[in-house]
PDB file of C-alpha atoms in Angstrom:
ATOM      1  CA  UNK A1122       3.830 137.972  99.542  1.00  0.00           C
ATOM      2  CA  UNK A1123       1.495 138.381  96.335  1.00  0.00           C
ATOM      3  CA  UNK A1124       1.327 136.266  93.214  1.00  0.00           C
ATOM      4  CA  UNK A1125       3.563 137.306  90.906  1.00  0.00           C
ATOM      5  CA  UNK A1126       1.346 137.726  88.070  1.00  0.00           C
ATOM      6  CA  UNK A1127       1.304 141.535  87.250  1.00  0.00           C
ATOM      7  CA  UNK A1128      -2.350 143.274  89.341  1.00  0.00           C
ATOM      8  CA  UNK A1129      -2.879 139.871  91.094  1.00  0.00           C
ATOM      9  CA  UNK A1130      -3.273 140.828  94.793  1.00  0.00           C
ATOM     10  CA  UNK A1131      -3.754 137.330  96.193  1.00  0.00           C
ATOM     11  CA  UNK A1132      -1.301 135.589  98.536  1.00  0.00           C
ATOM     12  CA  UNK A1133       1.067 133.339  96.862  1.00  0.00           C
ATOM     13  CA  UNK A1134       0.143 129.837  97.202  1.00  0.00           C
ATOM     14  CA  UNK A1135       2.655 127.615  95.326  1.00  0.00           C
ATOM     15  CA  UNK A1136       5.580 128.481  92.672  1.00  0.00           C
ATOM     16  CA  UNK A1137       4.983 132.317  93.701  1.00  0.00           C
ATOM     17  CA  UNK A1138       1.190 132.169  92.276  1.00  0.00           C
ATOM     18  CA  UNK A1139      -2.136 132.423  93.849  1.00  0.00           C
ATOM     19  CA  UNK A1140      -4.115 129.602  94.051  1.00  0.00           C
ATOM     20  CA  UNK A1141      -6.573 130.893  91.279  1.00  0.00           C
ATOM     21  CA  UNK A1142      -3.199 131.218  88.896  1.00  0.00           C
ATOM     22  CA  UNK A1143      -1.572 128.223  89.873  1.00  0.00           C
ATOM     23  CA  UNK A1144      -4.424 125.985  88.955  1.00  0.00           C
ATOM     24  CA  UNK A1145      -4.534 127.537  85.436  1.00  0.00           C
ATOM     25  CA  UNK A1146      -0.566 126.951  85.178  1.00  0.00           C
ATOM     26  CA  UNK A1147      -1.530 123.524  85.708  1.00  0.00           C
ATOM     27  CA  UNK A1148      -4.713 123.386  83.820  1.00  0.00           C
ATOM     28  CA  UNK A1149      -3.990 125.248  80.789  1.00  0.00           C
ATOM     29  CA  UNK A1150       0.180 125.470  80.794  1.00  0.00           C
ATOM     30  CA  UNK A1151      -0.022 129.340  81.461  1.00  0.00           C
ATOM     31  CA  UNK A1152      -1.249 130.784  84.764  1.00  0.00           C
ATOM     32  CA  UNK A1153      -3.019 133.852  82.760  1.00  0.00           C
ATOM     33  CA  UNK A1154      -4.785 131.246  80.410  1.00  0.00           C
ATOM     34  CA  UNK A1155      -8.598 130.379  80.478  1.00  0.00           C
ATOM     35  CA  UNK A1156     -11.391 132.344  81.015  1.00  0.00           C
ATOM     36  CA  UNK A1157     -11.125 136.274  82.438  1.00  0.00           C
ATOM     37  CA  UNK A1158     -10.096 136.314  86.130  1.00  0.00           C
ATOM     38  CA  UNK A1159     -11.886 139.381  87.997  1.00  0.00           C
ATOM     39  CA  UNK A1160      -9.551 140.717  90.918  1.00  0.00           C
ATOM     40  CA  UNK A1161     -10.598 141.782  94.356  1.00  0.00           C
ATOM     41  CA  UNK A1162     -12.298 144.621  95.033  1.00  0.00           C
ATOM     42  CA  UNK A1163     -13.807 145.554  91.670  1.00  0.00           C
ATOM     43  CA  UNK A1164     -16.927 147.417  91.458  1.00  0.00           C
ATOM     44  CA  UNK A1165     -19.911 146.295  89.901  1.00  0.00           C
ATOM     45  CA  UNK A1166     -19.019 148.227  86.596  1.00  0.00           C
ATOM     46  CA  UNK A1167     -15.908 146.417  86.453  1.00  0.00           C
ATOM     47  CA  UNK A1168     -17.410 142.955  87.207  1.00  0.00           C
ATOM     48  CA  UNK A1169     -20.650 143.577  84.701  1.00  0.00           C
ATOM     49  CA  UNK A1170     -17.475 144.391  81.916  1.00  0.00           C
ATOM     50  CA  UNK A1171     -15.715 141.571  82.279  1.00  0.00           C
ATOM     51  CA  UNK A1172     -18.681 139.806  80.526  1.00  0.00           C
ATOM     52  CA  UNK A1173     -20.066 142.637  78.590  1.00  0.00           C
ATOM     53  CA  UNK A1174     -16.902 144.917  77.627  1.00  0.00           C
ATOM     54  CA  UNK A1175     -17.365 148.073  75.655  1.00  0.00           C
ATOM     55  CA  UNK A1176     -20.817 149.779  75.167  1.00  0.00           C
ATOM     56  CA  UNK A1177     -24.119 148.940  74.485  1.00  0.00           C
ATOM     57  CA  UNK A1178     -25.100 148.537  70.892  1.00  0.00           C
ATOM     58  CA  UNK A1179     -27.128 152.056  69.642  1.00  0.00           C
ATOM     59  CA  UNK A1180     -30.176 149.452  68.991  1.00  0.00           C
ATOM     60  CA  UNK A1181     -31.100 146.346  69.532  1.00  0.00           C
ATOM     61  CA  UNK A1182     -30.805 144.049  72.158  1.00  0.00           C
ATOM     62  CA  UNK A1183     -27.568 143.363  74.099  1.00  0.00           C
ATOM     63  CA  UNK A1184     -27.484 139.547  74.865  1.00  0.00           C
ATOM     64  CA  UNK A1185     -25.758 138.691  78.638  1.00  0.00           C
ATOM     65  CA  UNK A1186     -22.664 136.424  77.757  1.00  0.00           C
ATOM     66  CA  UNK A1187     -22.202 135.218  81.740  1.00  0.00           C
ATOM     67  CA  UNK A1188     -24.228 132.549  83.691  1.00  0.00           C
ATOM     68  CA  UNK A1189     -28.195 132.735  83.514  1.00  0.00           C
ATOM     69  CA  UNK A1190     -30.166 131.285  85.830  1.00  0.00           C
ATOM     70  CA  UNK A1191     -32.784 129.031  85.472  1.00  0.00           C
ATOM     71  CA  UNK A1192     -35.458 131.178  84.461  1.00  0.00           C
ATOM     72  CA  UNK A1193     -33.428 132.674  81.715  1.00  0.00           C
ATOM     73  CA  UNK A1194     -31.521 136.167  83.597  1.00  0.00           C
ATOM     74  CA  UNK A1195     -28.250 136.530  83.506  1.00  0.00           C
ATOM     75  CA  UNK A1196     -26.306 136.640  86.651  1.00  0.00           C
ATOM     76  CA  UNK A1197     -22.966 137.126  87.862  1.00  0.00           C
ATOM     77  CA  UNK A1198     -21.447 137.027  91.233  1.00  0.00           C
ATOM     78  CA  UNK A1199     -19.369 139.731  93.376  1.00  0.00           C
ATOM     79  CA  UNK A1200     -18.094 139.825  96.767  1.00  0.00           C
ATOM     80  CA  UNK A1201     -20.609 136.633  97.661  1.00  0.00           C
ATOM     81  CA  UNK A1202     -23.610 138.330  96.225  1.00  0.00           C
ATOM     82  CA  UNK A1203     -25.278 137.119  92.711  1.00  0.00           C
ATOM     83  CA  UNK A1204     -26.511 140.208  90.976  1.00  0.00           C
ATOM     84  CA  UNK A1205     -28.944 140.189  88.068  1.00  0.00           C
ATOM     85  CA  UNK A1206     -27.316 141.405  85.513  1.00  0.00           C
ATOM     86  CA  UNK A1207     -30.170 143.553  84.002  1.00  0.00           C
ATOM     87  CA  UNK A1208     -30.307 145.444  87.126  1.00  0.00           C
ATOM     88  CA  UNK A1209     -26.694 146.041  87.124  1.00  0.00           C
ATOM     89  CA  UNK A1210     -26.771 147.338  83.654  1.00  0.00           C
ATOM     90  CA  UNK A1211     -29.407 149.421  84.661  1.00  0.00           C
ATOM     91  CA  UNK A1212     -27.672 150.885  87.328  1.00  0.00           C
ATOM     92  CA  UNK A1213     -24.564 151.664  85.479  1.00  0.00           C
ATOM     93  CA  UNK A1214     -25.973 153.094  82.644  1.00  0.00           C
ATOM     94  CA  UNK A1215     -29.315 154.709  83.789  1.00  0.00           C
ATOM     95  CA  UNK A1216     -28.674 155.424  87.237  1.00  0.00           C
ATOM     96  CA  UNK A1217     -30.063 154.181  90.737  1.00  0.00           C
ATOM     97  CA  UNK A1218     -33.254 152.364  91.000  1.00  0.00           C
ATOM     98  CA  UNK A1219     -35.543 153.447  93.767  1.00  0.00           C
ATOM     99  CA  UNK A1220     -36.653 151.642  96.688  1.00  0.00           C
ATOM    100  CA  UNK A1221     -39.222 149.191  95.937  1.00  0.00           C
ATOM    101  CA  UNK A1222     -39.321 149.142  92.068  1.00  0.00           C
ATOM    102  CA  UNK A1223     -37.754 146.331  89.915  1.00  0.00           C
ATOM    103  CA  UNK A1224     -36.341 146.363  86.646  1.00  0.00           C
ATOM    104  CA  UNK A1225     -38.883 145.649  83.441  1.00  0.00           C
ATOM    105  CA  UNK A1226     -37.887 144.597  79.748  1.00  0.00           C
ATOM    106  CA  UNK A1227     -39.335 146.676  77.351  1.00  0.00           C
ATOM    107  CA  UNK A1228     -38.028 144.096  74.543  1.00  0.00           C
ATOM    108  CA  UNK A1229     -39.713 141.214  76.612  1.00  0.00           C
ATOM    109  CA  UNK A1230     -36.472 139.414  76.681  1.00  0.00           C
ATOM    110  CA  UNK A1231     -35.139 137.768  79.956  1.00  0.00           C
ATOM    111  CA  UNK A1232     -31.009 137.987  78.781  1.00  0.00           C
ATOM    112  CA  UNK A1233     -31.332 141.265  76.923  1.00  0.00           C
ATOM    113  CA  UNK A1234     -28.717 143.633  79.286  1.00  0.00           C
ATOM    114  CA  UNK A1235     -29.582 146.675  76.774  1.00  0.00           C
ATOM    115  CA  UNK A1236     -30.037 149.900  79.091  1.00  0.00           C
ATOM    116  CA  UNK A1237     -32.185 151.390  76.515  1.00  0.00           C
ATOM    117  CA  UNK A1238     -34.558 148.508  77.123  1.00  0.00           C
ATOM    118  CA  UNK A1239     -34.611 148.693  81.071  1.00  0.00           C
ATOM    119  CA  UNK A1240     -36.815 150.781  82.639  1.00  0.00           C
ATOM    120  CA  UNK A1241     -37.652 150.994  86.638  1.00  0.00           C
ATOM    121  CA  UNK A1242     -41.420 149.835  87.632  1.00  0.00           C
ATOM    122  CA  UNK A1243     -43.501 148.524  90.105  1.00  0.00           C
ATOM    123  CA  UNK A1244     -44.272 144.770  90.338  1.00  0.00           C
ATOM    124  CA  UNK A1245     -47.779 145.990  89.320  1.00  0.00           C
ATOM    125  CA  UNK A1246     -46.508 147.339  86.168  1.00  0.00           C
ATOM    126  CA  UNK A1247     -44.418 143.985  85.609  1.00  0.00           C
ATOM    127  CA  UNK A1248     -47.864 142.171  86.355  1.00  0.00           C
ATOM    128  CA  UNK A1249     -49.475 144.744  83.636  1.00  0.00           C
ATOM    129  CA  UNK A1250     -46.654 144.039  80.931  1.00  0.00           C
ATOM    130  CA  UNK A1251     -47.151 140.037  81.427  1.00  0.00           C
ATOM    131  CA  UNK A1252     -50.637 140.316  80.781  1.00  0.00           C
ATOM    132  CA  UNK A1253     -50.921 142.853  77.944  1.00  0.00           C
ATOM    133  CA  UNK A1254     -48.321 140.541  76.287  1.00  0.00           C
ATOM    134  CA  UNK A1255     -49.910 137.172  77.068  1.00  0.00           C
ATOM    135  CA  UNK A1256     -47.640 135.729  79.044  1.00  0.00           C
ATOM    136  CA  UNK A1257     -49.760 134.588  82.089  1.00  0.00           C
ATOM    137  CA  UNK A1258     -50.998 131.564  81.834  1.00  0.00           C
ATOM    138  CA  UNK A1259     -55.273 131.292  82.315  1.00  0.00           C
ATOM    139  CA  UNK A1260     -57.462 129.106  81.563  1.00  0.00           C
ATOM    140  CA  UNK A1261     -56.483 124.923  80.090  1.00  0.00           C
ATOM    141  CA  UNK A1262     -52.477 126.876  79.917  1.00  0.00           C
ATOM    142  CA  UNK A1263     -52.898 126.590  83.757  1.00  0.00           C
ATOM    143  CA  UNK A1264     -50.952 123.703  85.333  1.00  0.00           C
ATOM    144  CA  UNK A1265     -54.236 122.415  87.082  1.00  0.00           C
ATOM    145  CA  UNK A1266     -56.764 123.298  84.976  1.00  0.00           C
ATOM    146  CA  UNK A1267     -59.372 120.292  84.871  1.00  0.00           C
ATOM    147  CA  UNK A1268     -61.833 122.315  82.134  1.00  0.00           C
ATOM    148  CA  UNK A1269     -61.152 123.817  78.889  1.00  0.00           C
ATOM    149  CA  UNK A1270     -62.131 126.941  77.129  1.00  0.00           C
ATOM    150  CA  UNK A1271     -64.663 124.512  74.956  1.00  0.00           C
ATOM    151  CA  UNK A1272     -66.309 123.357  78.073  1.00  0.00           C
ATOM    152  CA  UNK A1273     -66.627 126.881  79.596  1.00  0.00           C
ATOM    153  CA  UNK A1274     -68.325 127.997  76.165  1.00  0.00           C
ATOM    154  CA  UNK A1275     -70.560 124.757  76.816  1.00  0.00           C
ATOM    155  CA  UNK A1276     -71.161 125.032  80.504  1.00  0.00           C
ATOM    156  CA  UNK A1277     -72.294 129.079  80.141  1.00  0.00           C
ATOM    157  CA  UNK A1278     -74.942 128.027  76.883  1.00  0.00           C
ATOM    158  CA  UNK A1279     -76.570 125.125  78.538  1.00  0.00           C
ATOM    159  CA  UNK A1280     -79.707 125.377  80.487  1.00  0.00           C
ATOM    160  CA  UNK A1281     -78.844 122.801  83.422  1.00  0.00           C
ATOM    161  CA  UNK A1282     -78.396 123.160  87.397  1.00  0.00           C
ATOM    162  CA  UNK A1283     -74.680 123.541  88.755  1.00  0.00           C
ATOM    163  CA  UNK A1284     -74.824 120.417  90.418  1.00  0.00           C
ATOM    164  CA  UNK A1285     -75.662 118.745  86.993  1.00  0.00           C
ATOM    165  CA  UNK A1286     -72.975 120.387  84.735  1.00  0.00           C
ATOM    166  CA  UNK A1287     -70.676 119.886  87.577  1.00  0.00           C
ATOM    167  CA  UNK A1288     -71.460 116.119  87.573  1.00  0.00           C
ATOM    168  CA  UNK A1289     -70.859 115.866  83.748  1.00  0.00           C
ATOM    169  CA  UNK A1290     -67.426 117.606  83.922  1.00  0.00           C
ATOM    170  CA  UNK A1291     -65.844 116.252  86.891  1.00  0.00           C
ATOM    171  CA  UNK A1292     -65.669 119.291  88.982  1.00  0.00           C
ATOM    172  CA  UNK A1293     -67.409 121.330  92.125  1.00  0.00           C
ATOM    173  CA  UNK A1294     -70.609 123.213  91.837  1.00  0.00           C
ATOM    174  CA  UNK A1295     -68.683 126.135  93.616  1.00  0.00           C
ATOM    175  CA  UNK A1296     -66.773 125.840  90.425  1.00  0.00           C
ATOM    176  CA  UNK A1297     -69.663 125.825  87.940  1.00  0.00           C
ATOM    177  CA  UNK A1298     -70.852 128.818  89.803  1.00  0.00           C
ATOM    178  CA  UNK A1299     -67.818 131.122  89.690  1.00  0.00           C
ATOM    179  CA  UNK A1300     -67.439 130.370  86.358  1.00  0.00           C
ATOM    180  CA  UNK A1301     -70.889 131.479  85.130  1.00  0.00           C
ATOM    181  CA  UNK A1302     -70.581 134.594  87.194  1.00  0.00           C
ATOM    182  CA  UNK A1303     -67.540 135.290  85.171  1.00  0.00           C
ATOM    183  CA  UNK A1304     -65.426 135.703  88.635  1.00  0.00           C
ATOM    184  CA  UNK A1305     -63.033 133.259  86.803  1.00  0.00           C
ATOM    185  CA  UNK A1306     -62.521 132.299  83.088  1.00  0.00           C
ATOM    186  CA  UNK A1307     -63.446 136.145  82.273  1.00  0.00           C
ATOM    187  CA  UNK A1308     -61.360 135.653  78.648  1.00  0.00           C
ATOM    188  CA  UNK A1309     -63.618 133.399  77.752  1.00  0.00           C
TER     189      UNK A1309
END
């Protein structure tokens, strides 16, 4: 027998209700109160719509209202699979995503699921966007950097051997060599 709540297809557990509706009854005093429940067998678009009902706005970002992962991207679960919200939005409103491509944000906001701000692109496109927008850590912003931009400018100006400069700055001679040849620290 199914749950006594209309449109619920889960089996009855207690007092004529499925487990989820019974828990809501105990917690809220009403089996239909609380956050929106999703039924079994729904499509990706229906699951997406529980968090983002209606159509996207004509302009501006459309911020995800559900769970966000530690990286700031919206996510939701469907049939045991975690789906990135921006990927679902692209599939629902813009169509399928060709194999090997990822979804890029033109607004540079991870929480945005506005279909007009999403496009399919390669990982190389994503990296190029990151570099163009200045989000790639480099130089002294790198977590393991031992030198600063001022150190690099100084070592390129001085007329000392790589060994002497390395001893002064506390790094290896090879580090000085690749900086002077502009293999690394190209941005300085």
